[in-house]
Amino acid sequence: MSSPDVPGSVIEAIRRMRAPVMIAHVVPDADALGSMFAMAVAWASDECQPKVALPPGSLSQRLGFMFDQAEVAVATADDFAAADGFIVLDTAKKDRCNVGPEIKGADWSAGRPVVNIDHHGTNTHFGDLDWVVEDAGSTCELVFFLLRAADRPIAPHTASLLYAGIHTDTLGFSLPTTSAAALTAAAQLVLSGADVGELGERLCRGQRKSEFDLLRVVYANTKLLAEGRLAYSTASHQEIVGAGCTAADIDEQISIPRSLHGAQLAMLFSEGDIGRTRINFRGSGDVTVQDLAAEFGGGGHLQASGAVLDCGLEEAVETVIPRAVEYLKKFPEA
């Protein structure tokens, strides 16, 4: 993908806002946090005072440093009421917005403009203005090009926030979505002061004991089916809490079943909250998972999607695994 053309209408809509709230998706990953925080930091001025939506429990142990770096103000219910617009980032559906239970039930936008910036193929275009680039490697990549087109400053800590999102959503620049545009954005962010060494320590080499213990659980629970073409693992609520973690800490562990040689479809079932099971789907080679996730009310990218079932872990596994085995049959063996 070449560098995306940033719609002038999106830039102008954001420029008109004086008290916007930046919003990302529930269980935010580095791309969600990086794009939300970077937009808030880069757009702040005497004329514009952005806030970010970050309900309690949103931050994982691994990504808490991003909030510390950003030093942004968290939106309260009063800030939502006073906002003159909303910028939603890295979020495919409006009901996936991480706005907190006290806001969720209300029409929080209430006729005010919503700018929707995303790279998910399943985005429902729920904004008043939608800038959705499906072949972008990350939303942070899009935000970089937006800030550059709008001539907004990218300070070193802002560059680090954006680099973190690009790095993680491309799995260290290893996925097919790692385009020339993604590499160009990353290089420009390094020139702007992104601290690659510190980010490497934070994101790749700085696990807490609790995170390490959770990995042990996922490794121990990993199973192979369909002659090794399907790999999946599980983490029950008791196992997650026993490791010293929460639902917010579940995300990258899908890389464990995904890493098995010959596995074309990988899944991670995690019961972060009792009676509520999240499923991460990953495909390799010719195998796509977006349609499989959609069968269970989820969505995402062609080869990286997710869904949430309102049931316990065991029931979720019994429901999804047989369908996944059947679904995999339509793809050729690697």
mmCIF file of C-alpha atoms in Angstrom:
data_model
loop_
_atom_site.group_PDB
_atom_site.id
_atom_site.type_symbol
_atom_site.label_atom_id
_atom_site.label_comp_id
_atom_site.label_asym_id
_atom_site.label_seq_id
_atom_site.Cartn_x
_atom_site.Cartn_y
_atom_site.Cartn_z
ATOM 1 C CA MET A 1 0.000 0.000 0.000
ATOM 2 C CA SER A 2 1.242 3.485 -0.893
ATOM 3 C CA SER A 3 0.815 6.335 1.558
ATOM 4 C CA PRO A 4 -2.934 6.887 2.040
ATOM 5 C CA ASP A 5 -4.655 10.056 0.919
ATOM 6 C CA VAL A 6 -6.022 11.748 4.028
ATOM 7 C CA PRO A 7 -9.496 13.208 3.383
ATOM 8 C CA GLY A 8 -9.512 16.957 3.871
ATOM 9 C CA SER A 9 -13.016 16.701 5.303
ATOM 10 C CA VAL A 10 -11.701 14.606 8.195
ATOM 11 C CA ILE A 11 -8.988 17.119 9.015
ATOM 12 C CA GLU A 12 -11.411 20.036 8.848
ATOM 13 C CA ALA A 13 -13.972 18.292 11.055
ATOM 14 C CA ILE A 14 -11.351 17.680 13.733
ATOM 15 C CA ARG A 15 -10.036 21.232 13.472
ATOM 16 C CA ARG A 16 -13.508 22.566 14.283
ATOM 17 C CA MET A 17 -13.623 20.656 17.563
ATOM 18 C CA ARG A 18 -12.690 22.436 20.774
ATOM 19 C CA ALA A 19 -13.552 19.790 23.375
ATOM 20 C CA PRO A 20 -13.361 16.404 21.632
ATOM 21 C CA VAL A 21 -13.268 13.020 23.323
ATOM 22 C CA MET A 22 -10.983 10.408 21.764
ATOM 23 C CA ILE A 23 -12.340 6.843 21.975
ATOM 24 C CA ALA A 24 -10.913 3.405 21.105
ATOM 25 C CA HIS A 25 -12.257 -0.140 21.361
ATOM 26 C CA VAL A 26 -12.882 -2.237 24.454
ATOM 27 C CA VAL A 27 -9.878 -4.243 25.709
ATOM 28 C CA PRO A 28 -7.588 -1.769 23.924
ATOM 29 C CA ASP A 29 -4.324 -3.010 22.436
ATOM 30 C CA ALA A 30 -1.260 -0.913 21.625
ATOM 31 C CA ASP A 31 -2.716 0.258 18.313
ATOM 32 C CA ALA A 32 -5.936 1.422 19.966
ATOM 33 C CA LEU A 33 -4.133 3.171 22.812
ATOM 34 C CA GLY A 34 -1.364 4.586 20.641
ATOM 35 C CA SER A 35 -3.718 6.110 18.093
ATOM 36 C CA MET A 36 -6.066 7.514 20.755
ATOM 37 C CA PHE A 37 -3.312 8.965 22.929
ATOM 38 C CA ALA A 38 -1.306 10.346 20.011
ATOM 39 C CA MET A 39 -4.341 12.137 18.595
ATOM 40 C CA ALA A 40 -5.104 13.676 21.983
ATOM 41 C CA VAL A 41 -1.513 14.818 22.508
ATOM 42 C CA ALA A 42 -0.941 16.137 18.990
ATOM 43 C CA TRP A 43 -4.239 18.012 18.818
ATOM 44 C CA ALA A 44 -4.016 19.680 22.225
ATOM 45 C CA SER A 45 -3.623 23.460 22.150
ATOM 46 C CA ASP A 46 -4.941 26.592 23.828
ATOM 47 C CA GLU A 47 -7.969 26.335 21.540
ATOM 48 C CA CYS A 48 -8.532 22.570 21.815
ATOM 49 C CA GLN A 49 -8.620 20.482 25.003
ATOM 50 C CA PRO A 50 -9.043 16.804 24.068
ATOM 51 C CA LYS A 51 -9.878 14.080 26.582
ATOM 52 C CA VAL A 52 -9.595 10.307 26.207
ATOM 53 C CA ALA A 53 -12.151 7.643 27.104
ATOM 54 C CA LEU A 54 -10.438 5.175 29.425
ATOM 55 C CA PRO A 55 -12.778 3.416 31.888
ATOM 56 C CA PRO A 56 -11.183 1.746 34.927
ATOM 57 C CA GLY A 57 -9.664 -1.631 34.114
ATOM 58 C CA SER A 58 -8.918 -0.747 30.501
ATOM 59 C CA LEU A 59 -5.132 -0.844 30.739
ATOM 60 C CA SER A 60 -3.183 -4.075 30.668
ATOM 61 C CA GLN A 61 -0.068 -4.430 32.806
ATOM 62 C CA ARG A 62 2.081 -4.461 29.682
ATOM 63 C CA LEU A 63 0.655 -1.284 28.129
ATOM 64 C CA GLY A 64 0.180 0.915 31.189
ATOM 65 C CA PHE A 65 3.380 2.763 30.307
ATOM 66 C CA MET A 66 1.691 4.239 27.230
ATOM 67 C CA PHE A 67 -0.794 6.139 29.394
ATOM 68 C CA ASP A 68 2.063 7.349 31.602
ATOM 69 C CA GLN A 69 3.944 8.614 28.537
ATOM 70 C CA ALA A 70 0.930 10.347 27.034
ATOM 71 C CA GLU A 71 -0.068 12.312 30.162
ATOM 72 C CA VAL A 72 -3.555 12.893 28.787
ATOM 73 C CA ALA A 73 -6.735 13.759 30.685
ATOM 74 C CA VAL A 74 -9.325 11.000 31.066
ATOM 75 C CA ALA A 75 -12.875 11.958 30.126
ATOM 76 C CA THR A 76 -15.525 12.009 32.837
ATOM 77 C CA ALA A 77 -19.288 11.750 32.314
ATOM 78 C CA ASP A 78 -19.373 15.569 32.402
ATOM 79 C CA ASP A 79 -16.728 15.709 29.663
ATOM 80 C CA PHE A 80 -18.867 13.422 27.493
ATOM 81 C CA ALA A 81 -21.831 15.735 28.046
ATOM 82 C CA ALA A 82 -19.768 18.845 27.212
ATOM 83 C CA ALA A 83 -17.914 17.378 24.202
ATOM 84 C CA ASP A 84 -18.439 19.032 20.828
ATOM 85 C CA GLY A 85 -17.336 15.953 18.891
ATOM 86 C CA PHE A 86 -15.863 12.476 19.124
ATOM 87 C CA ILE A 87 -12.943 10.868 17.344
ATOM 88 C CA VAL A 88 -13.246 7.072 17.375
ATOM 89 C CA LEU A 89 -10.099 5.147 16.551
ATOM 90 C CA ASP A 90 -9.375 1.501 15.706
ATOM 91 C CA THR A 91 -12.992 0.487 16.408
ATOM 92 C CA ALA A 92 -15.127 -1.424 13.911
ATOM 93 C CA LYS A 93 -18.565 -0.943 15.510
ATOM 94 C CA LYS A 94 -20.063 1.780 17.650
ATOM 95 C CA ASP A 95 -21.157 -0.718 20.308
ATOM 96 C CA ARG A 96 -17.496 -1.731 20.698
ATOM 97 C CA CYS A 97 -16.493 1.748 21.848
ATOM 98 C CA ASN A 98 -14.739 1.737 25.227
ATOM 99 C CA VAL A 99 -16.876 4.358 26.929
ATOM 100 C CA GLY A 100 -17.693 2.650 30.237
ATOM 101 C CA PRO A 101 -20.994 1.300 31.604
ATOM 102 C CA GLU A 102 -22.290 4.680 32.772
ATOM 103 C CA ILE A 103 -22.053 6.019 29.210
ATOM 104 C CA LYS A 104 -22.684 2.831 27.213
ATOM 105 C CA GLY A 105 -26.436 2.706 27.605
ATOM 106 C CA ALA A 106 -26.988 6.268 26.469
ATOM 107 C CA ASP A 107 -26.677 7.772 23.002
ATOM 108 C CA TRP A 108 -23.383 9.319 24.004
ATOM 109 C CA SER A 109 -22.801 11.128 20.728
ATOM 110 C CA ALA A 110 -26.285 12.716 20.877
ATOM 111 C CA GLY A 111 -26.191 14.349 17.464
ATOM 112 C CA ARG A 112 -22.649 15.620 17.781
ATOM 113 C CA PRO A 113 -20.142 14.749 15.019
ATOM 114 C CA VAL A 114 -18.349 11.398 15.156
ATOM 115 C CA VAL A 115 -15.168 10.941 13.132
ATOM 116 C CA ASN A 116 -14.401 7.257 12.605
ATOM 117 C CA ILE A 117 -10.765 6.364 11.760
ATOM 118 C CA ASP A 118 -9.987 2.674 11.388
ATOM 119 C CA HIS A 119 -8.387 -0.158 9.414
ATOM 120 C CA HIS A 120 -10.777 -3.055 10.159
ATOM 121 C CA GLY A 121 -12.457 -4.668 7.162
ATOM 122 C CA THR A 122 -15.625 -5.183 9.212
ATOM 123 C CA ASN A 123 -16.025 -1.502 10.082
ATOM 124 C CA THR A 124 -19.713 -0.561 9.893
ATOM 125 C CA HIS A 125 -19.026 3.088 8.908
ATOM 126 C CA PHE A 126 -20.956 4.373 11.889
ATOM 127 C CA GLY A 127 -19.409 7.838 11.898
ATOM 128 C CA ASP A 128 -20.624 11.090 10.418
ATOM 129 C CA LEU A 129 -17.259 10.989 8.686
ATOM 130 C CA ASP A 130 -15.544 7.654 8.090
ATOM 131 C CA TRP A 131 -11.931 7.174 7.072
ATOM 132 C CA VAL A 132 -11.474 3.414 6.878
ATOM 133 C CA VAL A 133 -8.430 2.000 5.057
ATOM 134 C CA GLU A 134 -8.701 -1.782 5.174
ATOM 135 C CA ASP A 135 -5.232 -2.532 3.834
ATOM 136 C CA ALA A 136 -3.446 -0.306 6.343
ATOM 137 C CA GLY A 137 -1.345 -2.275 8.812
ATOM 138 C CA SER A 138 -2.605 -0.314 11.819
ATOM 139 C CA THR A 139 -4.653 2.683 12.846
ATOM 140 C CA CYS A 140 -1.481 4.285 14.221
ATOM 141 C CA GLU A 141 -0.148 4.248 10.670
ATOM 142 C CA LEU A 142 -3.211 6.209 9.533
ATOM 143 C CA VAL A 143 -2.916 8.657 12.410
ATOM 144 C CA PHE A 144 0.710 9.346 11.482
ATOM 145 C CA PHE A 145 -0.262 10.312 7.938
ATOM 146 C CA LEU A 146 -3.227 12.344 9.232
ATOM 147 C CA LEU A 147 -1.063 14.348 11.641
ATOM 148 C CA ARG A 148 1.497 14.972 8.928
ATOM 149 C CA ALA A 149 -1.183 16.086 6.451
ATOM 150 C CA ALA A 150 -2.710 18.377 9.107
ATOM 151 C CA ASP A 151 0.718 19.793 9.995
ATOM 152 C CA ARG A 152 0.317 18.783 13.633
ATOM 153 C CA PRO A 153 3.423 18.353 15.801
ATOM 154 C CA ILE A 154 4.781 14.864 16.476
ATOM 155 C CA ALA A 155 6.907 15.091 19.613
ATOM 156 C CA PRO A 156 9.223 12.194 20.554
ATOM 157 C CA HIS A 157 6.765 10.663 23.029
ATOM 158 C CA THR A 158 3.964 10.949 20.452
ATOM 159 C CA ALA A 159 6.220 9.228 17.925
ATOM 160 C CA SER A 160 6.806 6.419 20.431
ATOM 161 C CA LEU A 161 3.070 5.952 20.951
ATOM 162 C CA LEU A 162 2.451 5.632 17.220
ATOM 163 C CA TYR A 163 5.460 3.388 16.636
ATOM 164 C CA ALA A 164 4.227 1.030 19.375
ATOM 165 C CA GLY A 165 0.903 0.580 17.591
ATOM 166 C CA ILE A 166 2.476 -0.008 14.186
ATOM 167 C CA HIS A 167 5.033 -2.457 15.603
ATOM 168 C CA THR A 168 2.516 -4.577 17.498
ATOM 169 C CA ASP A 169 -0.243 -4.655 14.872
ATOM 170 C CA THR A 170 2.236 -5.864 12.249
ATOM 171 C CA LEU A 171 3.819 -8.337 14.720
ATOM 172 C CA GLY A 172 7.164 -6.607 14.547
ATOM 173 C CA PHE A 173 6.797 -5.852 10.805
ATOM 174 C CA SER A 174 6.305 -9.552 10.003
ATOM 175 C CA LEU A 175 2.694 -9.746 8.749
ATOM 176 C CA PRO A 176 1.536 -9.373 5.126
ATOM 177 C CA THR A 177 -0.048 -6.056 6.155
ATOM 178 C CA THR A 178 3.471 -4.624 6.593
ATOM 179 C CA SER A 179 3.378 -2.368 3.556
ATOM 180 C CA ALA A 180 5.815 0.225 2.314
ATOM 181 C CA ALA A 181 3.533 2.829 3.910
ATOM 182 C CA ALA A 182 3.834 1.117 7.300
ATOM 183 C CA LEU A 183 7.614 0.997 7.026
ATOM 184 C CA THR A 184 7.736 4.606 5.842
ATOM 185 C CA ALA A 185 5.630 5.721 8.805
ATOM 186 C CA ALA A 186 7.807 3.745 11.229
ATOM 187 C CA ALA A 187 11.005 5.229 9.774
ATOM 188 C CA GLN A 188 9.636 8.765 9.980
ATOM 189 C CA LEU A 189 8.560 8.174 13.577
ATOM 190 C CA VAL A 190 12.070 7.033 14.481
ATOM 191 C CA LEU A 191 13.381 10.243 12.900
ATOM 192 C CA SER A 192 10.847 12.124 15.056
ATOM 193 C CA GLY A 193 12.281 10.564 18.216
ATOM 194 C CA ALA A 194 10.473 7.252 18.775
ATOM 195 C CA ASP A 195 12.525 5.329 21.332
ATOM 196 C CA VAL A 196 12.823 1.947 19.634
ATOM 197 C CA GLY A 197 15.055 0.490 22.341
ATOM 198 C CA GLU A 198 12.730 1.357 25.205
ATOM 199 C CA LEU A 199 9.698 0.174 23.256
ATOM 200 C CA GLY A 200 11.424 -3.128 22.604
ATOM 201 C CA GLU A 201 12.014 -3.568 26.324
ATOM 202 C CA ARG A 202 8.446 -2.594 27.192
ATOM 203 C CA LEU A 203 6.662 -4.575 24.503
ATOM 204 C CA CYS A 204 8.895 -7.599 23.930
ATOM 205 C CA ARG A 205 11.335 -8.128 26.788
ATOM 206 C CA GLY A 206 9.755 -6.759 29.956
ATOM 207 C CA GLN A 207 7.199 -9.278 31.182
ATOM 208 C CA ARG A 208 6.026 -9.167 34.774
ATOM 209 C CA LYS A 209 5.911 -12.412 36.729
ATOM 210 C CA SER A 210 2.110 -12.410 36.462
ATOM 211 C CA GLU A 211 2.241 -12.107 32.676
ATOM 212 C CA PHE A 212 4.844 -14.872 32.534
ATOM 213 C CA ASP A 213 2.637 -17.121 34.669
ATOM 214 C CA LEU A 214 -0.276 -16.493 32.319
ATOM 215 C CA LEU A 215 1.889 -17.548 29.377
ATOM 216 C CA ARG A 216 2.652 -20.778 31.227
ATOM 217 C CA VAL A 217 -1.081 -21.446 31.438
ATOM 218 C CA VAL A 218 -1.596 -20.829 27.728
ATOM 219 C CA TYR A 219 1.361 -23.014 26.774
ATOM 220 C CA ALA A 220 0.160 -25.835 29.034
ATOM 221 C CA ASN A 221 -3.401 -25.685 27.666
ATOM 222 C CA THR A 222 -2.492 -25.602 23.969
ATOM 223 C CA LYS A 223 -3.941 -28.427 21.869
ATOM 224 C CA LEU A 224 -3.742 -29.516 18.222
ATOM 225 C CA LEU A 225 -6.613 -30.817 16.099
ATOM 226 C CA ALA A 226 -7.300 -31.544 12.438
ATOM 227 C CA GLU A 227 -3.945 -33.266 11.927
ATOM 228 C CA GLY A 228 -2.122 -30.243 13.318
ATOM 229 C CA ARG A 229 -3.852 -27.662 11.133
ATOM 230 C CA LEU A 230 -5.835 -26.197 14.052
ATOM 231 C CA ALA A 231 -4.209 -25.076 17.296
ATOM 232 C CA TYR A 232 -6.067 -23.608 20.229
ATOM 233 C CA SER A 233 -5.566 -22.809 23.882
ATOM 234 C CA THR A 234 -7.680 -21.753 26.823
ATOM 235 C CA ALA A 235 -7.436 -19.647 29.956
ATOM 236 C CA SER A 236 -10.250 -19.894 32.491
ATOM 237 C CA HIS A 237 -11.243 -17.076 34.794
ATOM 238 C CA GLN A 238 -9.670 -18.925 37.698
ATOM 239 C CA GLU A 239 -6.418 -19.424 35.780
ATOM 240 C CA ILE A 240 -6.248 -15.775 34.698
ATOM 241 C CA VAL A 241 -6.888 -14.455 38.205
ATOM 242 C CA GLY A 242 -4.576 -17.093 39.686
ATOM 243 C CA ALA A 243 -1.745 -15.795 37.526
ATOM 244 C CA GLY A 244 -2.338 -12.278 38.873
ATOM 245 C CA CYS A 245 -3.896 -10.983 35.655
ATOM 246 C CA THR A 246 -7.240 -9.624 34.446
ATOM 247 C CA ALA A 247 -9.223 -9.627 31.205
ATOM 248 C CA ALA A 248 -7.245 -6.551 30.126
ATOM 249 C CA ASP A 249 -4.064 -8.644 30.040
ATOM 250 C CA ILE A 250 -5.389 -11.069 27.417
ATOM 251 C CA ASP A 251 -4.380 -10.403 23.823
ATOM 252 C CA GLU A 252 -0.912 -11.274 22.568
ATOM 253 C CA GLN A 253 -1.038 -14.785 24.075
ATOM 254 C CA ILE A 254 -2.740 -15.932 20.858
ATOM 255 C CA SER A 255 0.792 -15.973 19.432
ATOM 256 C CA ILE A 256 1.450 -19.208 21.360
ATOM 257 C CA PRO A 257 -0.924 -21.559 19.514
ATOM 258 C CA ARG A 258 -0.329 -19.537 16.375
ATOM 259 C CA SER A 259 3.401 -20.259 16.517
ATOM 260 C CA LEU A 260 3.041 -24.022 16.064
ATOM 261 C CA HIS A 261 4.433 -25.317 12.783
ATOM 262 C CA GLY A 262 1.664 -26.416 10.448
ATOM 263 C CA ALA A 263 -1.123 -24.618 12.315
ATOM 264 C CA GLN A 264 -3.180 -22.674 9.799
ATOM 265 C CA LEU A 265 -5.949 -21.672 12.199
ATOM 266 C CA ALA A 266 -5.221 -20.635 15.780
ATOM 267 C CA MET A 267 -7.636 -19.664 18.541
ATOM 268 C CA LEU A 268 -7.390 -18.504 22.127
ATOM 269 C CA PHE A 269 -10.417 -18.855 24.441
ATOM 270 C CA SER A 270 -10.196 -16.652 27.546
ATOM 271 C CA GLU A 271 -12.800 -16.197 30.285
ATOM 272 C CA GLY A 272 -11.645 -12.839 31.592
ATOM 273 C CA ASP A 273 -14.994 -12.297 33.304
ATOM 274 C CA ILE A 274 -17.042 -15.177 34.698
ATOM 275 C CA GLY A 275 -19.563 -16.362 32.132
ATOM 276 C CA ARG A 276 -18.106 -14.295 29.290
ATOM 277 C CA THR A 277 -15.575 -15.869 26.916
ATOM 278 C CA ARG A 278 -13.480 -13.972 24.413
ATOM 279 C CA ILE A 279 -12.093 -15.761 21.359
ATOM 280 C CA ASN A 280 -9.077 -14.557 19.383
ATOM 281 C CA PHE A 281 -8.899 -16.009 15.867
ATOM 282 C CA ARG A 282 -5.761 -16.018 13.702
ATOM 283 C CA GLY A 283 -5.227 -17.425 10.226
ATOM 284 C CA SER A 284 -2.012 -18.250 8.392
ATOM 285 C CA GLY A 285 -1.236 -18.800 4.722
ATOM 286 C CA ASP A 286 -4.448 -18.995 2.724
ATOM 287 C CA VAL A 287 -6.679 -19.306 5.792
ATOM 288 C CA THR A 288 -8.813 -16.289 6.660
ATOM 289 C CA VAL A 289 -10.799 -16.013 9.891
ATOM 290 C CA GLN A 290 -12.987 -12.944 9.469
ATOM 291 C CA ASP A 291 -15.990 -14.981 8.290
ATOM 292 C CA LEU A 292 -15.559 -17.532 11.079
ATOM 293 C CA ALA A 293 -15.534 -14.787 13.713
ATOM 294 C CA ALA A 294 -18.619 -13.234 12.109
ATOM 295 C CA GLU A 295 -20.530 -16.505 12.637
ATOM 296 C CA PHE A 296 -20.174 -15.839 16.370
ATOM 297 C CA GLY A 297 -21.024 -12.146 16.239
ATOM 298 C CA GLY A 298 -17.452 -10.927 15.934
ATOM 299 C CA GLY A 299 -15.244 -9.424 13.267
ATOM 300 C CA GLY A 300 -11.911 -7.824 12.547
ATOM 301 C CA HIS A 301 -9.370 -8.429 9.807
ATOM 302 C CA LEU A 302 -9.077 -11.220 7.248
ATOM 303 C CA GLN A 303 -6.462 -13.071 9.300
ATOM 304 C CA ALA A 304 -6.913 -11.556 12.758
ATOM 305 C CA SER A 305 -10.390 -11.347 14.262
ATOM 306 C CA GLY A 306 -12.225 -11.770 17.539
ATOM 307 C CA ALA A 307 -15.582 -12.538 19.086
ATOM 308 C CA VAL A 308 -17.174 -12.641 22.533
ATOM 309 C CA LEU A 309 -19.670 -15.267 23.683
ATOM 310 C CA ASP A 310 -21.914 -14.774 26.713
ATOM 311 C CA CYS A 311 -21.144 -18.195 28.158
ATOM 312 C CA GLY A 312 -18.506 -19.976 30.183
ATOM 313 C CA LEU A 313 -15.234 -21.248 28.780
ATOM 314 C CA GLU A 314 -16.219 -24.912 28.440
ATOM 315 C CA GLU A 315 -19.440 -24.118 26.581
ATOM 316 C CA ALA A 316 -17.597 -21.721 24.262
ATOM 317 C CA VAL A 317 -15.012 -24.360 23.371
ATOM 318 C CA GLU A 318 -17.705 -26.976 22.759
ATOM 319 C CA THR A 319 -19.596 -24.540 20.538
ATOM 320 C CA VAL A 320 -16.772 -23.119 18.460
ATOM 321 C CA ILE A 321 -14.251 -25.938 17.999
ATOM 322 C CA PRO A 322 -16.454 -28.275 15.902
ATOM 323 C CA ARG A 323 -17.408 -25.382 13.628
ATOM 324 C CA ALA A 324 -13.769 -24.300 13.318
ATOM 325 C CA VAL A 325 -12.690 -27.811 12.314
ATOM 326 C CA GLU A 326 -15.389 -27.872 9.635
ATOM 327 C CA TYR A 327 -14.583 -24.316 8.501
ATOM 328 C CA LEU A 328 -10.928 -25.204 8.003
ATOM 329 C CA LYS A 329 -11.808 -27.925 5.494
ATOM 330 C CA LYS A 330 -12.585 -25.381 2.786
ATOM 331 C CA PHE A 331 -8.948 -24.254 2.734
ATOM 332 C CA PRO A 332 -6.105 -26.262 1.185
ATOM 333 C CA GLU A 333 -3.516 -27.810 3.477
ATOM 334 C CA ALA A 334 -0.318 -25.820 3.773
#
